[in-house]
């Protein structure tokens, strides 16, 4: 298969190698109720130097994802749009890249490899960058949509050794990115002990999301070793949180002399 142009991969890896922290705004198209308001939110995000936009959700319809991506590109085509798919049906070639998620914390074959086989021929024909990602669901204190849809049990939030063993297995399988997720609307974010354990032994960009609805929680995740944090529900309820986090990350990167 021919090599594809990889600006998203290059951006993620250069940030990682330089120690630069990054922020992704997770947009669930099914929760975009008012397009006028959403357009205004995109305009605001454009002014904050947002690093990435993730598109996805457990029940997202393909056609609506296309519409949302078109709106994003009209506002600012420079922000990479990355699919965060719940299943193969959510694939749409309009995005710049896809988190090719293997749910390594679960034992449901559909989300370990099954959905991947279905969408692989479409990916091969597209220009989309593929980011092979070990997806690890961590107990966030409630049953989330991804728990229910994937029919998997999340990793205990107080068992860093189990999370590390899972990440190591994914690394040995060749996965290049790792996503720790407490799930949408989680009461408790991924613990610092889990982030630290994985960061200490896995040489790969670490994405952390779920339950990051305050700046203090975001700070804790970054301090523990997260490279990219994902804000979804928190931004839905209060978009100023996204601005606040981006301002903090800007200052943090400046303090490390890497901005």
mmCIF file of N, CA and C in Angstrom, residues 5-25 45-46 48-54 76-82 96-97 129 131 177 205 227-228 246 249 253 258-259:
data_model
loop_
_atom_site.group_PDB
_atom_site.id
_atom_site.type_symbol
_atom_site.label_atom_id
_atom_site.label_comp_id
_atom_site.label_asym_id
_atom_site.label_seq_id
_atom_site.Cartn_x
_atom_site.Cartn_y
_atom_site.Cartn_z
ATOM 1 N N UNK A 5 0.307 11.034 2.713
ATOM 2 C CA UNK A 5 0.774 12.263 3.337
ATOM 3 C C UNK A 5 0.279 12.275 4.777
ATOM 4 N N UNK A 6 1.130 12.658 5.717
ATOM 5 C CA UNK A 6 0.766 12.457 7.119
ATOM 6 C C UNK A 6 0.968 13.694 8.003
ATOM 7 N N UNK A 7 0.321 14.821 7.696
ATOM 8 C CA UNK A 7 0.494 16.016 8.536
ATOM 9 C C UNK A 7 -0.045 15.853 9.958
ATOM 10 N N UNK A 8 -1.136 15.084 10.139
ATOM 11 C CA UNK A 8 -1.683 14.889 11.488
ATOM 12 C C UNK A 8 -0.715 14.066 12.328
ATOM 13 N N UNK A 9 -0.238 12.982 11.760
ATOM 14 C CA UNK A 9 0.749 12.146 12.452
ATOM 15 C C UNK A 9 1.984 12.956 12.809
ATOM 16 N N UNK A 10 2.458 13.754 11.855
ATOM 17 C CA UNK A 10 3.655 14.571 12.097
ATOM 18 C C UNK A 10 3.429 15.551 13.242
ATOM 19 N N UNK A 11 2.237 16.147 13.291
ATOM 20 C CA UNK A 11 1.937 17.112 14.354
ATOM 21 C C UNK A 11 1.898 16.420 15.712
ATOM 22 N N UNK A 12 1.240 15.280 15.788
ATOM 23 C CA UNK A 12 1.153 14.557 17.062
ATOM 24 C C UNK A 12 2.539 14.139 17.541
ATOM 25 N N UNK A 13 3.333 13.584 16.623
ATOM 26 C CA UNK A 13 4.651 13.076 17.010
ATOM 27 C C UNK A 13 5.629 14.190 17.339
ATOM 28 N N UNK A 14 5.558 15.302 16.614
ATOM 29 C CA UNK A 14 6.463 16.411 16.929
ATOM 30 C C UNK A 14 6.124 16.994 18.293
ATOM 31 N N UNK A 15 4.828 17.130 18.597
ATOM 32 C CA UNK A 15 4.418 17.577 19.930
ATOM 33 C C UNK A 15 4.952 16.632 21.004
ATOM 34 N N UNK A 16 4.789 15.342 20.752
ATOM 35 C CA UNK A 16 5.200 14.325 21.719
ATOM 36 C C UNK A 16 6.715 14.358 21.952
ATOM 37 N N UNK A 17 7.464 14.424 20.871
ATOM 38 C CA UNK A 17 8.921 14.410 20.983
ATOM 39 C C UNK A 17 9.469 15.663 21.653
ATOM 40 N N UNK A 18 8.757 16.791 21.479
ATOM 41 C CA UNK A 18 9.209 18.050 22.071
ATOM 42 C C UNK A 18 8.633 18.276 23.464
ATOM 43 N N UNK A 19 7.737 17.393 23.899
ATOM 44 C CA UNK A 19 7.115 17.545 25.207
ATOM 45 C C UNK A 19 5.988 18.552 25.234
ATOM 46 N N UNK A 20 5.496 18.937 24.054
ATOM 47 C CA UNK A 20 4.422 19.922 23.964
ATOM 48 C C UNK A 20 3.077 19.273 24.275
ATOM 49 N N UNK A 21 2.301 19.884 25.140
ATOM 50 C CA UNK A 21 0.976 19.382 25.485
ATOM 51 C C UNK A 21 -0.045 19.882 24.468
ATOM 52 N N UNK A 22 -1.114 19.114 24.284
ATOM 53 C CA UNK A 22 -2.121 19.459 23.277
ATOM 54 C C UNK A 22 -3.521 19.168 23.796
ATOM 55 N N UNK A 23 -4.503 19.796 23.131
ATOM 56 C CA UNK A 23 -5.904 19.670 23.540
ATOM 57 C C UNK A 23 -6.757 19.316 22.338
ATOM 58 N N UNK A 24 -7.667 18.362 22.536
ATOM 59 C CA UNK A 24 -8.630 17.991 21.499
ATOM 60 C C UNK A 24 -10.035 18.262 22.025
ATOM 61 N N UNK A 25 -10.849 18.841 21.171
ATOM 62 C CA UNK A 25 -12.264 19.073 21.489
ATOM 63 C C UNK A 25 -13.055 17.943 20.847
ATOM 64 N N UNK A 45 -13.634 28.770 19.004
ATOM 65 C CA UNK A 45 -12.550 27.789 19.099
ATOM 66 C C UNK A 45 -11.398 28.150 18.161
ATOM 67 N N UNK A 46 -11.742 28.691 17.004
ATOM 68 C CA UNK A 46 -10.722 29.095 16.024
ATOM 69 C C UNK A 46 -9.749 30.099 16.625
ATOM 70 N N UNK A 48 -8.723 30.304 19.633
ATOM 71 C CA UNK A 48 -8.019 29.809 20.819
ATOM 72 C C UNK A 48 -6.863 28.860 20.500
ATOM 73 N N UNK A 49 -6.515 28.722 19.216
ATOM 74 C CA UNK A 49 -5.411 27.835 18.822
ATOM 75 C C UNK A 49 -5.638 26.381 19.264
ATOM 76 N N UNK A 50 -6.833 25.900 19.041
ATOM 77 C CA UNK A 50 -7.169 24.518 19.345
ATOM 78 C C UNK A 50 -6.304 23.577 18.505
ATOM 79 N N UNK A 51 -5.823 22.483 19.121
ATOM 80 C CA UNK A 51 -4.909 21.579 18.421
ATOM 81 C C UNK A 51 -5.626 20.600 17.501
ATOM 82 N N UNK A 52 -6.678 19.939 18.034
ATOM 83 C CA UNK A 52 -7.377 18.910 17.266
ATOM 84 C C UNK A 52 -8.878 18.961 17.567
ATOM 85 N N UNK A 53 -9.655 18.494 16.611
ATOM 86 C CA UNK A 53 -11.070 18.247 16.846
ATOM 87 C C UNK A 53 -11.334 16.772 16.589
ATOM 88 N N UNK A 54 -11.889 16.098 17.584
ATOM 89 C CA UNK A 54 -12.321 14.710 17.431
ATOM 90 C C UNK A 54 -13.815 14.704 17.126
ATOM 91 N N UNK A 76 -12.381 26.832 9.813
ATOM 92 C CA UNK A 76 -10.919 26.774 9.935
ATOM 93 C C UNK A 76 -10.416 25.403 9.472
ATOM 94 N N UNK A 77 -9.931 25.362 8.249
ATOM 95 C CA UNK A 77 -9.461 24.095 7.677
ATOM 96 C C UNK A 77 -8.111 23.677 8.238
ATOM 97 N N UNK A 78 -7.497 24.551 9.043
ATOM 98 C CA UNK A 78 -6.164 24.232 9.567
ATOM 99 C C UNK A 78 -6.215 23.335 10.798
ATOM 100 N N UNK A 79 -7.383 23.249 11.464
ATOM 101 C CA UNK A 79 -7.488 22.381 12.636
ATOM 102 C C UNK A 79 -7.739 20.947 12.171
ATOM 103 N N UNK A 80 -6.840 20.007 12.475
ATOM 104 C CA UNK A 80 -7.051 18.622 12.050
ATOM 105 C C UNK A 80 -8.323 18.031 12.657
ATOM 106 N N UNK A 81 -9.130 17.414 11.802
ATOM 107 C CA UNK A 81 -10.355 16.750 12.249
ATOM 108 C C UNK A 81 -10.107 15.242 12.230
ATOM 109 N N UNK A 82 -10.266 14.624 13.381
ATOM 110 C CA UNK A 82 -9.937 13.207 13.545
ATOM 111 C C UNK A 82 -11.187 12.441 13.970
ATOM 112 N N UNK A 96 -9.641 14.237 8.368
ATOM 113 C CA UNK A 96 -8.216 14.190 8.040
ATOM 114 C C UNK A 96 -7.563 12.888 8.490
ATOM 115 N N UNK A 97 -8.062 12.335 9.579
ATOM 116 C CA UNK A 97 -7.457 11.122 10.139
ATOM 117 C C UNK A 97 -8.505 10.367 10.937
ATOM 118 N N UNK A 129 -5.412 9.603 7.091
ATOM 119 C CA UNK A 129 -4.356 9.026 7.915
ATOM 120 C C UNK A 129 -4.970 8.077 8.942
ATOM 121 N N UNK A 131 -4.469 6.170 12.492
ATOM 122 C CA UNK A 131 -3.701 6.208 13.736
ATOM 123 C C UNK A 131 -4.028 4.971 14.563
ATOM 124 N N UNK A 177 -0.429 4.517 19.475
ATOM 125 C CA UNK A 177 -1.031 5.559 20.307
ATOM 126 C C UNK A 177 -1.903 4.867 21.353
ATOM 127 N N UNK A 205 2.538 8.445 22.261
ATOM 128 C CA UNK A 205 1.639 9.525 22.680
ATOM 129 C C UNK A 205 0.455 8.980 23.471
ATOM 130 N N UNK A 227 -0.366 13.436 27.165
ATOM 131 C CA UNK A 227 0.166 14.280 26.089
ATOM 132 C C UNK A 227 -0.937 15.083 25.416
ATOM 133 N N UNK A 228 -2.094 14.453 25.246
ATOM 134 C CA UNK A 228 -3.263 15.114 24.666
ATOM 135 C C UNK A 228 -4.440 14.860 25.596
ATOM 136 N N UNK A 246 -7.103 25.837 27.100
ATOM 137 C CA UNK A 246 -6.155 26.192 26.040
ATOM 138 C C UNK A 246 -5.214 27.309 26.487
ATOM 139 N N UNK A 249 -2.666 25.631 28.716
ATOM 140 C CA UNK A 249 -1.702 24.838 27.949
ATOM 141 C C UNK A 249 -0.701 25.750 27.238
ATOM 142 N N UNK A 253 3.222 25.343 27.894
ATOM 143 C CA UNK A 253 4.212 25.088 26.849
ATOM 144 C C UNK A 253 5.272 26.178 26.806
ATOM 145 N N UNK A 258 8.963 25.563 24.796
ATOM 146 C CA UNK A 258 8.715 24.748 23.608
ATOM 147 C C UNK A 258 7.552 25.290 22.798
ATOM 148 N N UNK A 259 7.106 26.469 23.083
ATOM 149 C CA UNK A 259 5.970 27.016 22.306
ATOM 150 C C UNK A 259 6.481 27.959 21.219
#
